[in-house]
mmCIF file of N, CA, C and O in Angstrom:
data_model
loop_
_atom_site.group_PDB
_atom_site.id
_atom_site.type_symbol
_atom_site.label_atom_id
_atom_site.label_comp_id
_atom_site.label_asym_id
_atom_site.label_seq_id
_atom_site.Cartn_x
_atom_site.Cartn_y
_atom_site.Cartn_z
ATOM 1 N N UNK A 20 -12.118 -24.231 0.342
ATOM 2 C CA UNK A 20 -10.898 -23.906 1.024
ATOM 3 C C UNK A 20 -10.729 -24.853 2.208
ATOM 4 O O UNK A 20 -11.631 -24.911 3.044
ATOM 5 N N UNK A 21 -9.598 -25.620 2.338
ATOM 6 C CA UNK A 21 -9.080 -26.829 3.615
ATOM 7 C C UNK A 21 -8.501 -25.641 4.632
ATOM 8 O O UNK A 21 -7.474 -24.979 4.476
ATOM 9 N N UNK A 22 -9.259 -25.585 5.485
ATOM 10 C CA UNK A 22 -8.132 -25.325 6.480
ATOM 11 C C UNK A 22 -7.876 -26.046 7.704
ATOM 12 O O UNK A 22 -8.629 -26.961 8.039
ATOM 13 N N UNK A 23 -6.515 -25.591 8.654
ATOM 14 C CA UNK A 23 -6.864 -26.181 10.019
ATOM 15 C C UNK A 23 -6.695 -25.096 10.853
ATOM 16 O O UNK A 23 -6.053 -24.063 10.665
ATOM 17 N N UNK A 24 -7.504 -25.541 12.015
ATOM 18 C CA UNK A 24 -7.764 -25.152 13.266
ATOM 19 C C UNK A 24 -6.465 -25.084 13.865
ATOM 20 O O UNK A 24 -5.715 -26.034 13.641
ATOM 21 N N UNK A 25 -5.975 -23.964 14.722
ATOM 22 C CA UNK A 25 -5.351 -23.463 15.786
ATOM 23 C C UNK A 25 -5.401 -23.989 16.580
ATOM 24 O O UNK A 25 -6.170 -23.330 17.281
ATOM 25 N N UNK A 26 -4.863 -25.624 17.630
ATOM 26 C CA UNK A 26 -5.270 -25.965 18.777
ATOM 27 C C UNK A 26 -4.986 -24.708 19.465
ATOM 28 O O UNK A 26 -5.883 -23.865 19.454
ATOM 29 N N UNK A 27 -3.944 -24.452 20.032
ATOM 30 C CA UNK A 27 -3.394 -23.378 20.936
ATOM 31 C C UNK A 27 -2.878 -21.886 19.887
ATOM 32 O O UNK A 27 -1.892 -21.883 19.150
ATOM 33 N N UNK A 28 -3.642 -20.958 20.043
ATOM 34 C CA UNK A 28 -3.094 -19.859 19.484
ATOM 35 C C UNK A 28 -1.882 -19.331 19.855
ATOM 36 O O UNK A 28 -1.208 -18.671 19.065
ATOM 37 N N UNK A 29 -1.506 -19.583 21.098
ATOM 38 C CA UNK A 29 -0.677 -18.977 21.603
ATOM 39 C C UNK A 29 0.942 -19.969 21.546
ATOM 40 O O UNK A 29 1.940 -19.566 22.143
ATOM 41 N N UNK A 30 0.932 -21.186 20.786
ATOM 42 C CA UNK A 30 1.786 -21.897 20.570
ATOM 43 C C UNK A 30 2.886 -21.566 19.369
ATOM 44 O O UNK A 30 3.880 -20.902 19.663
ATOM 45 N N UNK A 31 2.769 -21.850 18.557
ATOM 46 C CA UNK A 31 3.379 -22.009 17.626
ATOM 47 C C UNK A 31 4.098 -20.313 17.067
ATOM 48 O O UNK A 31 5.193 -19.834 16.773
ATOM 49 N N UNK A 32 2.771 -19.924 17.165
ATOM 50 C CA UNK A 32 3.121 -18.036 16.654
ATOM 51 C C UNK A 32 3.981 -17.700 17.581
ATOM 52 O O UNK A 32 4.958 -17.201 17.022
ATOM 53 N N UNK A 33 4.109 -17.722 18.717
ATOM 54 C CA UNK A 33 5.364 -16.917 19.428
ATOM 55 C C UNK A 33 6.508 -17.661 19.225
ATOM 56 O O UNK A 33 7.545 -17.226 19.727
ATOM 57 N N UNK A 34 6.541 -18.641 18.628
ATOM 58 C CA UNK A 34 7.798 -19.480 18.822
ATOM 59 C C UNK A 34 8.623 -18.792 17.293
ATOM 60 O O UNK A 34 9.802 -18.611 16.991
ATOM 61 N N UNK A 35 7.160 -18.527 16.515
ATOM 62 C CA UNK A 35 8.037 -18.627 15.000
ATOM 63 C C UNK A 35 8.809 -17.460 14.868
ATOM 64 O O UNK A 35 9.327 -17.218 13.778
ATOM 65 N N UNK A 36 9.032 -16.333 16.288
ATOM 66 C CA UNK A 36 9.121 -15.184 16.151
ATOM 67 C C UNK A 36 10.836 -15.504 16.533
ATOM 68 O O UNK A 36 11.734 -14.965 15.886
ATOM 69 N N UNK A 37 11.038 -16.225 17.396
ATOM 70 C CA UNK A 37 12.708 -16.352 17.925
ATOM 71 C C UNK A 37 13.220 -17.386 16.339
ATOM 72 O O UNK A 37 14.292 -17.207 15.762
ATOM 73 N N UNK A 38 12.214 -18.368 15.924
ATOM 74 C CA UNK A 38 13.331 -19.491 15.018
ATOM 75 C C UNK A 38 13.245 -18.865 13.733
ATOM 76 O O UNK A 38 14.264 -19.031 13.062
ATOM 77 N N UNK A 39 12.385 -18.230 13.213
ATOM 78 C CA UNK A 39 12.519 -17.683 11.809
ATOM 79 C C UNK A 39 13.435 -16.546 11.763
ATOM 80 O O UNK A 39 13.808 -16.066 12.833
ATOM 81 N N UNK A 40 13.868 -16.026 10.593
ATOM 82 C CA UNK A 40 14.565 -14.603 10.510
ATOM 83 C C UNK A 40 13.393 -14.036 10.023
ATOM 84 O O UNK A 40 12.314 -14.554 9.738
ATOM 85 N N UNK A 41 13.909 -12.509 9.960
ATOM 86 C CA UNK A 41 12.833 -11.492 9.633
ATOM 87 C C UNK A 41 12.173 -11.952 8.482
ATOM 88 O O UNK A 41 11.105 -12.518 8.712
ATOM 89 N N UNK A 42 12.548 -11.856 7.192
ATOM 90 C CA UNK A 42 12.160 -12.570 6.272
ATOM 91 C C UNK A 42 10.416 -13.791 6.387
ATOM 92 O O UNK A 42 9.266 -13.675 5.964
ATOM 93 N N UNK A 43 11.226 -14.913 7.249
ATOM 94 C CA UNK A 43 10.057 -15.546 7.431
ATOM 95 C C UNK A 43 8.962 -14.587 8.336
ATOM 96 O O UNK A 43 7.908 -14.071 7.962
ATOM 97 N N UNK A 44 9.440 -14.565 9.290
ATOM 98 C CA UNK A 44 8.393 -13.888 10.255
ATOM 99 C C UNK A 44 7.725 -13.247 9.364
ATOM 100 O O UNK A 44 6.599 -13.722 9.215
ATOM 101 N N UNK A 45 7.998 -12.194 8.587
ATOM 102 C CA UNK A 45 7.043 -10.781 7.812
ATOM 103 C C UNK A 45 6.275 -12.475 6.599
ATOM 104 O O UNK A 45 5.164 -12.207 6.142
ATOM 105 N N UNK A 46 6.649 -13.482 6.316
ATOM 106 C CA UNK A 46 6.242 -14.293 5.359
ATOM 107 C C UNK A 46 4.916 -15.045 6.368
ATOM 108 O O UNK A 46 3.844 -15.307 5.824
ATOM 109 N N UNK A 47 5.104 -15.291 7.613
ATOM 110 C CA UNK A 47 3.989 -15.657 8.462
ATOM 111 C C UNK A 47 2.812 -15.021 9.048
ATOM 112 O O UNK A 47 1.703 -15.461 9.354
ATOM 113 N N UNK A 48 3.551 -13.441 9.151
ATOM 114 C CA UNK A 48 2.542 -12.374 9.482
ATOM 115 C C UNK A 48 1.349 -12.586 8.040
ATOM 116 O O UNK A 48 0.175 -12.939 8.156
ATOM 117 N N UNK A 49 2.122 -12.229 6.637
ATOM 118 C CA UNK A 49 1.048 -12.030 5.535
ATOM 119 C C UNK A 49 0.460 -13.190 5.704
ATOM 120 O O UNK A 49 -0.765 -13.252 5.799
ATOM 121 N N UNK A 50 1.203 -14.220 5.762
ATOM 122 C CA UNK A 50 0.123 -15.513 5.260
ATOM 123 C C UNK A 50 -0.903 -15.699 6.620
ATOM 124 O O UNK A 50 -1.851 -16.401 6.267
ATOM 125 N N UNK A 51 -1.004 -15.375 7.795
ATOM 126 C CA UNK A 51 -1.728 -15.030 9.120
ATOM 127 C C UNK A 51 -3.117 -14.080 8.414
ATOM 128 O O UNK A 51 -4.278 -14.473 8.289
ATOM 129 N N UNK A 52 -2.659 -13.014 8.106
ATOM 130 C CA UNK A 52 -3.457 -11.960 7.644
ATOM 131 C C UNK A 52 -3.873 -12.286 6.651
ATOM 132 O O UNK A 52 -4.663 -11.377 6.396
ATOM 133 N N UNK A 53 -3.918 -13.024 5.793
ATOM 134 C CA UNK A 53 -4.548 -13.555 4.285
ATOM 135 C C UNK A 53 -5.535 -14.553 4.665
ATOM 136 O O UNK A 53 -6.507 -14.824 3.960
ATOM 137 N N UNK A 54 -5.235 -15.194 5.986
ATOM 138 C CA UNK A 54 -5.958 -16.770 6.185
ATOM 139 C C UNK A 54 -7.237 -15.848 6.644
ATOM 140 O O UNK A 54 -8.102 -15.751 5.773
ATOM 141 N N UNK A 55 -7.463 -15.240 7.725
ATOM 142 C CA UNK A 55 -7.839 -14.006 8.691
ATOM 143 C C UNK A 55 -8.555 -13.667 7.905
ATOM 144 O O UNK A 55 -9.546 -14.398 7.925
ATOM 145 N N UNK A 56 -8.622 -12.878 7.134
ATOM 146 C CA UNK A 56 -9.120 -11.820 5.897
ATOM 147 C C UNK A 56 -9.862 -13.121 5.240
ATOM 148 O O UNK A 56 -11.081 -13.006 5.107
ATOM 149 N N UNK A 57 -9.475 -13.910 4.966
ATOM 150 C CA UNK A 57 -10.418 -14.503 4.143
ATOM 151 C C UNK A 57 -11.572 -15.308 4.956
ATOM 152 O O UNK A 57 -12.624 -15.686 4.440
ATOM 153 N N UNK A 58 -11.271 -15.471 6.064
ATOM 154 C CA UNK A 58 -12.250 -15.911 6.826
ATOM 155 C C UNK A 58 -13.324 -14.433 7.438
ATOM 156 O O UNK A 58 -14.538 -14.332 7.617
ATOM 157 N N UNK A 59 -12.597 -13.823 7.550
ATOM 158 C CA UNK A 59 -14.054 -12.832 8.111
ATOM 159 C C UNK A 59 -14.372 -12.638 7.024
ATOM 160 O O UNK A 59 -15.510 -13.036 7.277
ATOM 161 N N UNK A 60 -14.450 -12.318 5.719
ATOM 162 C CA UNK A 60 -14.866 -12.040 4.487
ATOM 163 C C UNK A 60 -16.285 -13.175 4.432
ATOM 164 O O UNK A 60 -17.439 -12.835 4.169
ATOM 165 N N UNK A 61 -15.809 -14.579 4.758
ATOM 166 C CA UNK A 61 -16.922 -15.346 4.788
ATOM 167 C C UNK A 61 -17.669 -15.224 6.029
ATOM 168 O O UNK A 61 -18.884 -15.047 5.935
ATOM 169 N N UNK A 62 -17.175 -15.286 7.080
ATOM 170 C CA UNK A 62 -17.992 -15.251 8.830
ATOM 171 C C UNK A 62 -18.615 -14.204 8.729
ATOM 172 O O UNK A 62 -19.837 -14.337 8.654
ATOM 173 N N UNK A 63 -18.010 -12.678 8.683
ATOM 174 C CA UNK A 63 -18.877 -11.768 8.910
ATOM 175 C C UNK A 63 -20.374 -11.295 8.327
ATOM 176 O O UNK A 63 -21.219 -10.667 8.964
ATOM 177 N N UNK A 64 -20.458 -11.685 7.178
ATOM 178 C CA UNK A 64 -21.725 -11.207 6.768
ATOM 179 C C UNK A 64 -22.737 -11.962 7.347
ATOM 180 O O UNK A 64 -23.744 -11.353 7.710
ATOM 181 N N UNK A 65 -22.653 -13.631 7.570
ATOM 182 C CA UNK A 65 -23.784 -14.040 8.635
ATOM 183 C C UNK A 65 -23.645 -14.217 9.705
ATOM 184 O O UNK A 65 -24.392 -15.070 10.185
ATOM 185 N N UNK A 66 -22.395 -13.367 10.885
ATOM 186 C CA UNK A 66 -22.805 -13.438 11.975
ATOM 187 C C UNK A 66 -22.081 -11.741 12.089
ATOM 188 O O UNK A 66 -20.860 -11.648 12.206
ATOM 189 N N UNK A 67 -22.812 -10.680 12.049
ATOM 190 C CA UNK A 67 -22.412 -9.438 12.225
ATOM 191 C C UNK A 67 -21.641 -9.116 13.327
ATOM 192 O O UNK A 67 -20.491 -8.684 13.266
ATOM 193 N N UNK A 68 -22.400 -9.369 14.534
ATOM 194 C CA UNK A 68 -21.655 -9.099 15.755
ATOM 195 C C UNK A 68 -20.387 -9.796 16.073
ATOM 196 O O UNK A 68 -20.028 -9.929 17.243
ATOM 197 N N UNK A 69 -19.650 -10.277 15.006
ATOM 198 C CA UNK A 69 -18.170 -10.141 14.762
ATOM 199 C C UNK A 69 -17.435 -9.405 14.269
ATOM 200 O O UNK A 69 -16.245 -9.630 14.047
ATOM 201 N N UNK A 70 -18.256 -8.052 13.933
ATOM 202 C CA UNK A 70 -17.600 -6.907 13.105
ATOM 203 C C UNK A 70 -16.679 -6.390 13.928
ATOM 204 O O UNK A 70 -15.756 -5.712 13.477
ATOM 205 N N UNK A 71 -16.847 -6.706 15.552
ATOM 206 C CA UNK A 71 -16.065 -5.929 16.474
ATOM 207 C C UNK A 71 -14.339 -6.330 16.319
ATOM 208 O O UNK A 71 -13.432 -5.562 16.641
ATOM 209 N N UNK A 72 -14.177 -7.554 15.815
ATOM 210 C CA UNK A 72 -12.821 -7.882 15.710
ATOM 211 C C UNK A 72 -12.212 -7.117 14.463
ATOM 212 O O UNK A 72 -11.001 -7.128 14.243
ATOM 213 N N UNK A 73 -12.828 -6.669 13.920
ATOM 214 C CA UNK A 73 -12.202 -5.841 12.787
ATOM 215 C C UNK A 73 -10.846 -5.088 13.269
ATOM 216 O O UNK A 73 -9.682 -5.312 12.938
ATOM 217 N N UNK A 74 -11.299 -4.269 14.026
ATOM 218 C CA UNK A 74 -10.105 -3.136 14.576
ATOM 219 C C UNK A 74 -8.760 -3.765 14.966
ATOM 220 O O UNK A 74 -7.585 -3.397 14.973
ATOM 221 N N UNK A 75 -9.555 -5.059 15.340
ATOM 222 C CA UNK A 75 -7.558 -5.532 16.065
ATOM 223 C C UNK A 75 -7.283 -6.041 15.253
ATOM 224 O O UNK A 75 -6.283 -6.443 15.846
ATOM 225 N N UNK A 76 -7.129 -6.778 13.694
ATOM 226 C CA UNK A 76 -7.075 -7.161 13.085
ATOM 227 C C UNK A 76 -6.516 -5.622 11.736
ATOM 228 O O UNK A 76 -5.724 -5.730 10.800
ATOM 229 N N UNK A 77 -7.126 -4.650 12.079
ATOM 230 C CA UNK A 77 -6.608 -3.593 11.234
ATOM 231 C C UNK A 77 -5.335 -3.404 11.966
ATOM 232 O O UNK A 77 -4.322 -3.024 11.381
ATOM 233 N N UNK A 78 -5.361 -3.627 13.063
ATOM 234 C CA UNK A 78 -4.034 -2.875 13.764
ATOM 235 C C UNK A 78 -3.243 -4.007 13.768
ATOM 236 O O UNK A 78 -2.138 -3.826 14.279
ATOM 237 N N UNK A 79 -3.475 -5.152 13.342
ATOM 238 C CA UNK A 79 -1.961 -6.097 12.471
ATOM 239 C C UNK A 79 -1.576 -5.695 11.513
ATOM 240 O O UNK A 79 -0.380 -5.517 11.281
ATOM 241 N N UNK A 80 -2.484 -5.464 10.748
ATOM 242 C CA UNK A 80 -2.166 -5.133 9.391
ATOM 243 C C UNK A 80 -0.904 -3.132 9.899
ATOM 244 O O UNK A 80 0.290 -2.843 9.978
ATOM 245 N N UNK A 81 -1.915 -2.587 10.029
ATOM 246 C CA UNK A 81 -0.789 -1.604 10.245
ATOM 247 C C UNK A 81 0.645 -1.922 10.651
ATOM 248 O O UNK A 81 1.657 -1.339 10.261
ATOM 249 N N UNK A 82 0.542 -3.188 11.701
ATOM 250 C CA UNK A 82 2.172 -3.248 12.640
ATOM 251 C C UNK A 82 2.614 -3.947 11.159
ATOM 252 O O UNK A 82 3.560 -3.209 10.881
ATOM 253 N N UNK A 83 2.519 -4.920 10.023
ATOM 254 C CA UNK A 83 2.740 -5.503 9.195
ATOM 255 C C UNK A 83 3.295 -4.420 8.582
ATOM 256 O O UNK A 83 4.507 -4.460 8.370
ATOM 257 N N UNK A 84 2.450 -3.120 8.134
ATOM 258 C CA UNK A 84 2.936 -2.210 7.134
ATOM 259 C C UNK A 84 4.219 -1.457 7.454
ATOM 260 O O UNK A 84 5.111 -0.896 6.817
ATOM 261 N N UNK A 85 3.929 -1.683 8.657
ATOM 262 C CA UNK A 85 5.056 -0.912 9.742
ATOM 263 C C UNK A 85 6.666 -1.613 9.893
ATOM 264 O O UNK A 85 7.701 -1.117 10.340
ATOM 265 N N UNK A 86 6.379 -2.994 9.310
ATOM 266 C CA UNK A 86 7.728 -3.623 9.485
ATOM 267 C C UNK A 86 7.620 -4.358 10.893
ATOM 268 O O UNK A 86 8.666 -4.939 11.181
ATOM 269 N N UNK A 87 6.801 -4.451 11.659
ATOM 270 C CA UNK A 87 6.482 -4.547 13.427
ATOM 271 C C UNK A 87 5.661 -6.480 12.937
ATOM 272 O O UNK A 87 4.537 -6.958 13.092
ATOM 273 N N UNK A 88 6.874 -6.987 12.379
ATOM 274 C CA UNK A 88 5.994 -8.708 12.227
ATOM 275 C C UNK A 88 5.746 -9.266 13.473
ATOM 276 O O UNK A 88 4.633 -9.702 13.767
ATOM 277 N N UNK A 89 6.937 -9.293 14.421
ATOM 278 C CA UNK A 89 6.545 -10.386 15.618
ATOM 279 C C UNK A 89 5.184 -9.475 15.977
ATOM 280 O O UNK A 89 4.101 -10.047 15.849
ATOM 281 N N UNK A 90 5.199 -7.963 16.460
ATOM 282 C CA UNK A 90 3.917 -7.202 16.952
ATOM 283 C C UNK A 90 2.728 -7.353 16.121
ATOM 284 O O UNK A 90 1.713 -6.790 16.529
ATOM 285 N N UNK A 91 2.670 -7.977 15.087
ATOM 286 C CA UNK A 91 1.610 -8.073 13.893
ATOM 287 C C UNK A 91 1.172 -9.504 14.570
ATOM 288 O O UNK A 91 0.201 -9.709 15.298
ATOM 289 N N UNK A 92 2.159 -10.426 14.124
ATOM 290 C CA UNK A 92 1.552 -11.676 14.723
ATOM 291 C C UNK A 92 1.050 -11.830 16.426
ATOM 292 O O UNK A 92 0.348 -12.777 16.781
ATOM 293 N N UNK A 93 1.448 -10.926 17.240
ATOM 294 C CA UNK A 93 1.186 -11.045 18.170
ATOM 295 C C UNK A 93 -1.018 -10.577 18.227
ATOM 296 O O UNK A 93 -2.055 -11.021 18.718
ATOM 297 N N UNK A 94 -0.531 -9.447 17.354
ATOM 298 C CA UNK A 94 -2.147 -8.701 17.225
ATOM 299 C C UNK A 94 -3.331 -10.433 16.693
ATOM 300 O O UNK A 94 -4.325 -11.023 17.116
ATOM 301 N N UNK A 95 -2.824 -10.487 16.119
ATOM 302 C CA UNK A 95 -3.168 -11.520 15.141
ATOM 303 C C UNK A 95 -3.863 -12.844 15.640
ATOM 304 O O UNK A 95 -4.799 -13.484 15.162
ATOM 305 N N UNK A 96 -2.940 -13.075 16.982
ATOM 306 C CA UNK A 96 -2.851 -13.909 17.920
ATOM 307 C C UNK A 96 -4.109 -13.816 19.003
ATOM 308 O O UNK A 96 -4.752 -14.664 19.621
ATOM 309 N N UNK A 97 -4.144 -12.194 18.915
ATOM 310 C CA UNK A 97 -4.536 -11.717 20.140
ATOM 311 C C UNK A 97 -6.252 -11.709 19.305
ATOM 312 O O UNK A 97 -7.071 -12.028 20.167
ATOM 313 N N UNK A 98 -6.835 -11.487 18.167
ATOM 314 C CA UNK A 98 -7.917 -11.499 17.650
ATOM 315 C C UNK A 98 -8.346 -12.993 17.146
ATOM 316 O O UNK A 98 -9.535 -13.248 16.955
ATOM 317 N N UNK A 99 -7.240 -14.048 16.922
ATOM 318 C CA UNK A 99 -7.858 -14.905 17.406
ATOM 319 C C UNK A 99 -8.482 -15.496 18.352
ATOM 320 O O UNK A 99 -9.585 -16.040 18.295
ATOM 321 N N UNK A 100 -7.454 -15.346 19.640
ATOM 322 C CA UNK A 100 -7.897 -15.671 20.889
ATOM 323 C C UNK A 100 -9.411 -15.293 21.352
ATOM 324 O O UNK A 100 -10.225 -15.983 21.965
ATOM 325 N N UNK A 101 -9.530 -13.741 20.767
ATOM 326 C CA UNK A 101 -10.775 -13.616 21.335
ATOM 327 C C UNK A 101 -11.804 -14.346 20.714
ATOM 328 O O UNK A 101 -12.760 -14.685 21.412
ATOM 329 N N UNK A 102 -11.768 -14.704 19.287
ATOM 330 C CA UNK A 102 -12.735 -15.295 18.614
ATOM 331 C C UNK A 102 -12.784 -16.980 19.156
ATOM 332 O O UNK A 102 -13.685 -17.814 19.236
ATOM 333 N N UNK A 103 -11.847 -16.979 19.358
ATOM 334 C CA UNK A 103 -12.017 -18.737 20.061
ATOM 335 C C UNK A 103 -12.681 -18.417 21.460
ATOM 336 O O UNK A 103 -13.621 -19.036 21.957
ATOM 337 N N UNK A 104 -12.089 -17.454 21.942
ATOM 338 C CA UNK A 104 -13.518 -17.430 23.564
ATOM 339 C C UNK A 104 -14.798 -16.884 23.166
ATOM 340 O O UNK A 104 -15.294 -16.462 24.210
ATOM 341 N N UNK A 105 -15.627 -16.662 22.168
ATOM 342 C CA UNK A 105 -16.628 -16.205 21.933
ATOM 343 C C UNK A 105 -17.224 -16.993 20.813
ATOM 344 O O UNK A 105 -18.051 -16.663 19.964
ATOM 345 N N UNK A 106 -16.752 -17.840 20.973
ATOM 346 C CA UNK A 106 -16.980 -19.199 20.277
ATOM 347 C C UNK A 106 -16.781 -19.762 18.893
ATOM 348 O O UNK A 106 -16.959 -20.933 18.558
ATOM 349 N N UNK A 107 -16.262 -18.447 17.902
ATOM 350 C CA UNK A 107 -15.752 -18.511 16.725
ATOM 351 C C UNK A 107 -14.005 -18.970 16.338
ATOM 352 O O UNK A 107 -13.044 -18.250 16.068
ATOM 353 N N UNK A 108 -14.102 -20.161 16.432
ATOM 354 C CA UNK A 108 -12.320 -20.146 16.176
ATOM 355 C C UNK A 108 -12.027 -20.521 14.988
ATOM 356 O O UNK A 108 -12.428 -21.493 14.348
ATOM 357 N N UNK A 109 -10.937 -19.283 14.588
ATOM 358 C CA UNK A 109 -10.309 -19.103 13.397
ATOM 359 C C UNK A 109 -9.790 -20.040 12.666
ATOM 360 O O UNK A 109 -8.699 -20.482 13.026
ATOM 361 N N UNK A 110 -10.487 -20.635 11.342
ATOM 362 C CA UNK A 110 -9.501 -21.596 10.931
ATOM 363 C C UNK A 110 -8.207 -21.532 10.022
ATOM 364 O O UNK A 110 -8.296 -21.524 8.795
ATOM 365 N N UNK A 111 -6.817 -21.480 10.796
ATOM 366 C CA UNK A 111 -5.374 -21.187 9.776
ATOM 367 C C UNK A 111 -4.881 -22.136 10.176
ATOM 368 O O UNK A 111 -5.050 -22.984 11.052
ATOM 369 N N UNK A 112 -4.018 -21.812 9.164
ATOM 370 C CA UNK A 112 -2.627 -22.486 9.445
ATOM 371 C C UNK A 112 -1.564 -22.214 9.711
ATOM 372 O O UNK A 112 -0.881 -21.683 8.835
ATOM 373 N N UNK A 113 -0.849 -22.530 11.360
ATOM 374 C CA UNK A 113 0.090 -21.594 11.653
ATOM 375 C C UNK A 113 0.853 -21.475 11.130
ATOM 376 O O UNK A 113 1.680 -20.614 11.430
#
C-alpha cells in the first residue's frame, strides 16, 4: 500500500469542508476513515499502546454515521494530530 504523509493535518481537511459540497465532504470523511482503519489494523498489533486512539477514531465514525462529515473529519483530524505528537504519523491522503 503507497501512501502519503499529512505534512500539516490541520491544512487541507478544514479547507475541504467550505470548497466541497456535502456529497464530497461525506466522500472525504469515508475515504479519511478507510486510510485510518487500515493503518491501525497494521500499527496496532505491534505497538499496543496505540490502542488508546481507538475511541476518537470510533467517535468519527459515529459523527460519519450521523451525517456530522465536517465533525467526522474534524475527529479524524484531531486523532491524527495526536498520533503525529506521539510520534506515530498517520499515513493518508488528504
Amino acid at each position: 500500500m503507497t501512501s502519503v504523509q499529512i505534512a500539516d493535518p490541520s491544512s487541507s481537511l478544514s479547507e475541504s469542508a467550505t470548497t466541497q459540497g456535502l456529497g464530497g465532504l461525506k466522500e472525504k470523511c469515508r475515504s479519511l476513515l478507510e486510510q485510518f482503519n487500515g493503518w491501525l489494523q497494521v500499527t496496532v498489533p505491534n505497538a499496543p499502546h496505540l490502542v488508546g486512539i481507538v475511541p476518537v477514531v470510533t467517535q468519527a465514525i459515529h459523527l460519519y454515521r450521523a451525517g456530522k462529515y465536517e465533525a467526522c473529519v474534524g475527529r479524524v483530524k484531531d486523532a491524527a494530530e495526536i498520533l503525529r505528537l506521539v510520534g506515530h504519523p498517520v499515513p493518508m491522503n488528504p
